[in-house]
Amino acid sequence: MSLSTKRRFFWMQEDRAAAAKHGGEINAWHTLSLPGVICGTCGETWANTGHEYPCVDLSQLPERKAFERPRPEPFPEFARLREQVRPLTPPHSELPPGTGFGPLVGRASGTFGPFAWVWGQKLLVRRDALTQLKTEGIRGLHACPTQLRFRQKDPPALLELQIPPHGRLHPDCIPSDEPSPCVTCGRWGLARPEVPILDAASLPTDMDLFKVGNFATMVVGTERFVEAVHRLGLDGIRFQELPARDGVAPPHGM
């Protein structure tokens, strides 16, 4: 039996009905990030979304202030700043322009269920729900403190999940006329395919939660993760099964 038929994967998105039921609101973002890039090769000025490392602390960097103001920089300056943070990040992190670091900072109010989303992109988990998932044996859960300011007393303990990018979209869902990534900055202007297909051979085997490596706004959970969430009765996530096919995808994107 092939790898793609043995394992099932699910695209995870915000369950807006559950969010409305709990009524919590969050307005927050990461205050430190790599700058965007101005590329002299492809002529694009751009920054990425979906790449965040909330557990990475940049406070001791001599040039910390260089990561405080979002802005584009010429590629050589961007690359210089990227090398400053690389030793602090997990091995093999790609760190495209716009990568965020450090805790989520901002305001929050109301009540929250086991999971909460920020702008439909960043996944937060209540501390008690995280403990339950770890007790169920869910692998690869790395949660980081947030710096959310609540107005009410006894605010919930919300943690941000640091979800690493792994794996690729399968070539079958990528248009054949799609330009290759820029050889200098790595920009790949792919729109999300209408029917995303995962490259089964590229997906991690030792974690139950990850982002798609070449489309990092997509959060993916394994069947083990989905079953644990349902078994524990944890709301806040809508699951859509993704097809996965054998075959190694080309190294598109950063």
mmCIF file of C-alpha atoms in Angstrom:
data_model
loop_
_atom_site.group_PDB
_atom_site.id
_atom_site.type_symbol
_atom_site.label_atom_id
_atom_site.label_comp_id
_atom_site.label_asym_id
_atom_site.label_seq_id
_atom_site.Cartn_x
_atom_site.Cartn_y
_atom_site.Cartn_z
ATOM 1 C CA MET A 1 0.000 0.000 0.000
ATOM 2 C CA SER A 2 1.386 3.416 -0.929
ATOM 3 C CA LEU A 3 2.195 6.165 1.561
ATOM 4 C CA SER A 4 -0.644 8.331 0.257
ATOM 5 C CA THR A 5 -3.274 5.625 0.995
ATOM 6 C CA LYS A 6 -1.903 4.842 4.438
ATOM 7 C CA ARG A 7 -2.014 8.374 5.784
ATOM 8 C CA ARG A 8 -4.751 11.019 5.739
ATOM 9 C CA PHE A 9 -4.234 14.763 6.044
ATOM 10 C CA PHE A 10 -6.641 17.584 6.744
ATOM 11 C CA TRP A 11 -6.534 21.294 5.959
ATOM 12 C CA MET A 12 -7.312 23.177 9.161
ATOM 13 C CA GLN A 13 -9.217 26.464 9.065
ATOM 14 C CA GLU A 14 -11.097 28.624 11.540
ATOM 15 C CA ASP A 15 -14.530 27.390 12.571
ATOM 16 C CA ARG A 16 -16.262 30.758 12.528
ATOM 17 C CA ALA A 17 -19.468 29.405 14.048
ATOM 18 C CA ALA A 18 -17.540 28.178 17.098
ATOM 19 C CA ALA A 19 -15.676 31.491 17.320
ATOM 20 C CA ALA A 20 -18.961 33.411 17.256
ATOM 21 C CA LYS A 21 -20.382 31.158 19.966
ATOM 22 C CA HIS A 22 -17.502 31.926 22.341
ATOM 23 C CA GLY A 23 -17.373 35.595 21.384
ATOM 24 C CA GLY A 24 -13.685 36.271 21.968
ATOM 25 C CA GLU A 25 -11.780 38.839 19.917
ATOM 26 C CA ILE A 26 -8.040 39.233 19.328
ATOM 27 C CA ASN A 27 -6.216 42.073 17.613
ATOM 28 C CA ALA A 28 -2.526 41.197 17.729
ATOM 29 C CA TRP A 29 0.532 40.460 15.611
ATOM 30 C CA HIS A 30 4.247 39.772 15.931
ATOM 31 C CA THR A 31 6.223 42.961 16.554
ATOM 32 C CA LEU A 32 9.515 41.603 15.197
ATOM 33 C CA SER A 33 10.065 40.309 11.688
ATOM 34 C CA LEU A 34 12.462 40.067 8.808
ATOM 35 C CA PRO A 35 11.994 42.959 6.389
ATOM 36 C CA GLY A 36 10.411 42.539 3.007
ATOM 37 C CA VAL A 37 12.703 42.423 0.007
ATOM 38 C CA ILE A 38 13.316 44.541 -3.078
ATOM 39 C CA CYS A 39 14.684 42.111 -5.647
ATOM 40 C CA GLY A 40 16.882 43.369 -8.458
ATOM 41 C CA THR A 41 16.504 40.093 -10.355
ATOM 42 C CA CYS A 42 12.722 39.637 -10.622
ATOM 43 C CA GLY A 43 11.875 43.289 -9.953
ATOM 44 C CA GLU A 44 9.369 42.439 -7.214
ATOM 45 C CA THR A 45 8.955 44.041 -3.784
ATOM 46 C CA TRP A 46 7.361 41.503 -1.478
ATOM 47 C CA ALA A 47 7.030 39.797 1.909
ATOM 48 C CA ASN A 48 5.564 36.441 2.832
ATOM 49 C CA THR A 49 2.870 35.365 5.296
ATOM 50 C CA GLY A 50 2.512 32.118 7.197
ATOM 51 C CA HIS A 51 6.096 31.877 8.453
ATOM 52 C CA GLU A 52 6.235 32.663 12.194
ATOM 53 C CA TYR A 53 8.499 31.568 15.011
ATOM 54 C CA PRO A 54 6.849 32.863 18.207
ATOM 55 C CA CYS A 55 9.267 30.916 20.417
ATOM 56 C CA VAL A 56 12.354 32.547 18.868
ATOM 57 C CA ASP A 57 13.742 35.329 21.078
ATOM 58 C CA LEU A 58 15.588 38.124 19.266
ATOM 59 C CA SER A 59 16.015 40.326 22.347
ATOM 60 C CA GLN A 60 19.790 39.777 22.597
ATOM 61 C CA LEU A 61 20.601 40.608 18.981
ATOM 62 C CA PRO A 62 22.763 43.740 18.697
ATOM 63 C CA GLU A 63 20.620 44.937 15.776
ATOM 64 C CA ARG A 64 17.267 44.029 17.321
ATOM 65 C CA LYS A 65 15.751 47.366 16.269
ATOM 66 C CA ALA A 66 16.342 46.440 12.637
ATOM 67 C CA PHE A 67 13.544 43.868 13.028
ATOM 68 C CA GLU A 68 10.993 46.220 14.597
ATOM 69 C CA ARG A 69 9.854 48.272 11.587
ATOM 70 C CA PRO A 70 8.218 46.494 8.636
ATOM 71 C CA ARG A 71 9.790 47.741 5.406
ATOM 72 C CA PRO A 72 11.364 46.430 2.215
ATOM 73 C CA GLU A 73 15.141 46.228 1.874
ATOM 74 C CA PRO A 74 17.386 45.410 -1.092
ATOM 75 C CA PHE A 75 18.103 41.691 -1.195
ATOM 76 C CA PRO A 76 21.717 41.915 0.100
ATOM 77 C CA GLU A 77 20.577 43.747 3.255
ATOM 78 C CA PHE A 78 17.687 41.349 3.754
ATOM 79 C CA ALA A 79 20.069 38.394 3.423
ATOM 80 C CA ARG A 80 22.472 39.943 5.951
ATOM 81 C CA LEU A 81 19.692 40.327 8.531
ATOM 82 C CA ARG A 82 18.416 36.818 7.840
ATOM 83 C CA GLU A 83 21.820 35.363 8.704
ATOM 84 C CA GLN A 84 21.687 37.110 12.085
ATOM 85 C CA VAL A 85 18.539 35.238 13.109
ATOM 86 C CA ARG A 86 19.301 31.896 11.438
ATOM 87 C CA PRO A 87 21.291 30.459 14.402
ATOM 88 C CA LEU A 88 18.281 31.117 16.662
ATOM 89 C CA THR A 89 15.738 29.314 14.506
ATOM 90 C CA PRO A 90 15.044 25.591 14.020
ATOM 91 C CA PRO A 91 17.428 23.793 11.618
ATOM 92 C CA HIS A 92 16.652 24.184 7.911
ATOM 93 C CA SER A 93 14.189 27.058 8.457
ATOM 94 C CA GLU A 94 13.737 28.863 5.143
ATOM 95 C CA LEU A 95 13.058 32.342 6.633
ATOM 96 C CA PRO A 96 11.532 34.188 3.679
ATOM 97 C CA PRO A 97 10.953 37.958 3.731
ATOM 98 C CA GLY A 98 8.372 38.926 6.347
ATOM 99 C CA THR A 99 9.038 35.973 8.693
ATOM 100 C CA GLY A 100 7.771 36.905 12.176
ATOM 101 C CA PHE A 101 9.463 36.262 15.527
ATOM 102 C CA GLY A 102 8.690 36.471 19.206
ATOM 103 C CA PRO A 103 5.412 36.537 21.092
ATOM 104 C CA LEU A 104 2.101 37.702 19.714
ATOM 105 C CA VAL A 105 1.459 41.222 21.063
ATOM 106 C CA GLY A 106 -1.883 43.006 21.198
ATOM 107 C CA ARG A 107 -5.341 43.148 22.747
ATOM 108 C CA ALA A 108 -7.897 40.458 23.480
ATOM 109 C CA SER A 109 -11.318 40.365 25.081
ATOM 110 C CA GLY A 110 -14.133 37.959 25.764
ATOM 111 C CA THR A 111 -14.114 34.213 26.164
ATOM 112 C CA PHE A 112 -12.406 31.604 24.024
ATOM 113 C CA GLY A 113 -12.826 27.953 23.256
ATOM 114 C CA PRO A 114 -9.995 25.408 23.109
ATOM 115 C CA PHE A 115 -8.667 26.945 19.867
ATOM 116 C CA ALA A 116 -8.634 30.538 18.689
ATOM 117 C CA TRP A 117 -7.426 32.094 15.448
ATOM 118 C CA VAL A 118 -5.907 35.499 14.765
ATOM 119 C CA TRP A 119 -7.128 36.883 11.431
ATOM 120 C CA GLY A 120 -7.802 33.302 10.373
ATOM 121 C CA GLN A 121 -4.053 32.636 10.140
ATOM 122 C CA LYS A 122 -2.396 32.165 13.516
ATOM 123 C CA LEU A 123 -3.570 29.245 15.637
ATOM 124 C CA LEU A 124 -3.769 29.689 19.402
ATOM 125 C CA VAL A 125 -4.587 26.981 21.911
ATOM 126 C CA ARG A 126 -5.824 27.183 25.480
ATOM 127 C CA ARG A 127 -3.316 25.720 27.921
ATOM 128 C CA ASP A 128 -5.705 23.038 29.206
ATOM 129 C CA ALA A 129 -6.485 21.906 25.648
ATOM 130 C CA LEU A 130 -2.765 21.677 24.863
ATOM 131 C CA THR A 131 -2.265 19.442 27.897
ATOM 132 C CA GLN A 132 -5.102 17.199 26.742
ATOM 133 C CA LEU A 133 -3.659 16.863 23.246
ATOM 134 C CA LYS A 134 -0.214 15.995 24.575
ATOM 135 C CA THR A 135 -1.766 13.395 26.870
ATOM 136 C CA GLU A 136 -3.363 11.881 23.754
ATOM 137 C CA GLY A 137 0.115 11.486 22.249
ATOM 138 C CA ILE A 138 -0.147 14.192 19.592
ATOM 139 C CA ARG A 139 3.359 14.815 18.278
ATOM 140 C CA GLY A 140 5.193 18.020 17.452
ATOM 141 C CA LEU A 141 3.155 20.475 19.534
ATOM 142 C CA HIS A 142 5.352 23.460 20.380
ATOM 143 C CA ALA A 143 3.419 26.265 22.081
ATOM 144 C CA CYS A 144 4.699 29.696 23.095
ATOM 145 C CA PRO A 145 3.421 32.362 25.525
ATOM 146 C CA THR A 146 1.575 35.336 24.103
ATOM 147 C CA GLN A 147 1.545 38.932 25.290
ATOM 148 C CA LEU A 148 -2.174 39.596 24.967
ATOM 149 C CA ARG A 149 -3.679 42.347 27.097
ATOM 150 C CA PHE A 150 -7.118 41.398 28.446
ATOM 151 C CA ARG A 151 -9.578 43.790 30.018
ATOM 152 C CA GLN A 152 -11.295 41.199 32.177
ATOM 153 C CA LYS A 153 -10.055 39.533 35.334
ATOM 154 C CA ASP A 154 -8.794 35.933 35.160
ATOM 155 C CA PRO A 155 -8.096 35.916 31.411
ATOM 156 C CA PRO A 156 -7.662 32.581 29.622
ATOM 157 C CA ALA A 157 -4.153 31.216 29.147
ATOM 158 C CA LEU A 158 -3.788 31.327 25.367
ATOM 159 C CA LEU A 159 -0.603 30.031 23.742
ATOM 160 C CA GLU A 160 0.466 30.351 20.121
ATOM 161 C CA LEU A 161 1.420 27.151 18.346
ATOM 162 C CA GLN A 162 4.734 27.356 16.504
ATOM 163 C CA ILE A 163 3.850 25.337 13.418
ATOM 164 C CA PRO A 164 6.812 24.544 11.159
ATOM 165 C CA PRO A 165 6.545 24.461 7.354
ATOM 166 C CA HIS A 166 7.120 20.964 5.961
ATOM 167 C CA GLY A 167 6.253 19.123 2.776
ATOM 168 C CA ARG A 168 5.087 20.473 -0.562
ATOM 169 C CA LEU A 169 2.126 20.780 -2.851
ATOM 170 C CA HIS A 170 2.132 18.085 -5.505
ATOM 171 C CA PRO A 171 3.060 19.168 -9.063
ATOM 172 C CA ASP A 172 -0.295 17.852 -10.302
ATOM 173 C CA CYS A 173 -2.119 20.826 -8.734
ATOM 174 C CA ILE A 174 0.349 23.441 -10.022
ATOM 175 C CA PRO A 175 -0.277 24.906 -13.505
ATOM 176 C CA SER A 176 2.321 23.716 -16.001
ATOM 177 C CA ASP A 177 2.908 27.291 -17.180
ATOM 178 C CA GLU A 178 3.615 28.575 -13.656
ATOM 179 C CA PRO A 179 6.939 30.508 -13.679
ATOM 180 C CA SER A 180 9.785 29.098 -11.607
ATOM 181 C CA PRO A 181 10.752 30.821 -8.348
ATOM 182 C CA CYS A 182 13.164 33.729 -8.609
ATOM 183 C CA VAL A 183 16.748 32.459 -8.435
ATOM 184 C CA THR A 184 17.749 35.335 -6.143
ATOM 185 C CA CYS A 185 14.916 36.017 -3.679
ATOM 186 C CA GLY A 186 12.911 32.805 -4.101
ATOM 187 C CA ARG A 187 9.614 34.560 -4.799
ATOM 188 C CA TRP A 188 7.030 32.216 -6.275
ATOM 189 C CA GLY A 189 3.800 33.987 -7.152
ATOM 190 C CA LEU A 190 1.574 30.921 -7.031
ATOM 191 C CA ALA A 191 -2.083 31.438 -6.146
ATOM 192 C CA ARG A 192 -3.534 28.702 -3.968
ATOM 193 C CA PRO A 193 -4.832 25.918 -6.238
ATOM 194 C CA GLU A 194 -8.599 25.412 -6.210
ATOM 195 C CA VAL A 195 -8.019 21.780 -5.215
ATOM 196 C CA PRO A 196 -4.704 21.577 -3.303
ATOM 197 C CA ILE A 197 -2.964 18.204 -3.502
ATOM 198 C CA LEU A 198 -0.172 17.258 -1.110
ATOM 199 C CA ASP A 199 3.014 15.535 -2.239
ATOM 200 C CA ALA A 200 2.805 12.490 0.035
ATOM 201 C CA ALA A 201 6.496 11.619 -0.219
ATOM 202 C CA SER A 202 7.524 15.058 1.079
ATOM 203 C CA LEU A 203 5.324 15.125 4.208
ATOM 204 C CA PRO A 204 6.765 14.692 7.714
ATOM 205 C CA THR A 205 6.280 11.388 9.492
ATOM 206 C CA ASP A 206 7.123 12.505 13.037
ATOM 207 C CA MET A 207 4.599 15.299 13.660
ATOM 208 C CA ASP A 208 0.829 15.670 13.585
ATOM 209 C CA LEU A 209 0.632 19.396 12.855
ATOM 210 C CA PHE A 210 2.538 21.381 10.222
ATOM 211 C CA LYS A 211 2.205 23.990 7.483
ATOM 212 C CA VAL A 212 2.670 23.263 3.807
ATOM 213 C CA GLY A 213 6.278 24.177 3.059
ATOM 214 C CA ASN A 214 5.681 25.956 -0.234
ATOM 215 C CA PHE A 215 2.297 27.389 0.780
ATOM 216 C CA ALA A 216 2.703 28.185 4.460
ATOM 217 C CA THR A 217 -0.687 29.807 4.987
ATOM 218 C CA MET A 218 -2.136 26.279 4.903
ATOM 219 C CA VAL A 219 -2.142 24.518 8.289
ATOM 220 C CA VAL A 220 -2.390 20.732 8.033
ATOM 221 C CA GLY A 221 -3.230 18.144 10.676
ATOM 222 C CA THR A 222 -2.874 14.390 10.462
ATOM 223 C CA GLU A 223 -5.703 11.944 10.986
ATOM 224 C CA ARG A 224 -4.313 11.356 14.499
ATOM 225 C CA PHE A 225 -4.709 15.044 15.306
ATOM 226 C CA VAL A 226 -8.258 15.220 13.926
ATOM 227 C CA GLU A 227 -9.342 12.112 15.810
ATOM 228 C CA ALA A 228 -7.905 13.462 19.070
ATOM 229 C CA VAL A 229 -9.685 16.814 18.640
ATOM 230 C CA HIS A 230 -13.009 15.063 18.012
ATOM 231 C CA ARG A 231 -12.510 12.574 20.830
ATOM 232 C CA LEU A 232 -11.794 15.387 23.296
ATOM 233 C CA GLY A 233 -14.662 17.537 22.034
ATOM 234 C CA LEU A 234 -12.417 20.520 21.231
ATOM 235 C CA ASP A 235 -14.035 23.086 18.948
ATOM 236 C CA GLY A 236 -12.629 25.977 16.941
ATOM 237 C CA ILE A 237 -11.209 24.157 13.889
ATOM 238 C CA ARG A 238 -12.887 23.188 10.637
ATOM 239 C CA PHE A 239 -11.260 20.217 8.881
ATOM 240 C CA GLN A 240 -11.195 19.531 5.139
ATOM 241 C CA GLU A 241 -9.465 16.385 3.924
ATOM 242 C CA LEU A 242 -6.722 16.963 1.374
ATOM 243 C CA PRO A 243 -5.738 14.444 -1.298
ATOM 244 C CA ALA A 244 -2.128 13.272 -1.175
ATOM 245 C CA ARG A 245 -0.267 11.637 -4.053
ATOM 246 C CA ASP A 246 3.049 9.901 -4.325
ATOM 247 C CA GLY A 247 5.822 11.638 -6.197
ATOM 248 C CA VAL A 248 8.393 14.196 -5.137
ATOM 249 C CA ALA A 249 7.454 17.801 -5.838
ATOM 250 C CA PRO A 250 10.072 20.182 -7.256
ATOM 251 C CA PRO A 251 11.594 22.690 -4.806
ATOM 252 C CA HIS A 252 9.180 25.542 -5.570
ATOM 253 C CA GLY A 253 9.201 28.585 -3.334
ATOM 254 C CA MET A 254 10.902 29.429 -0.081
#
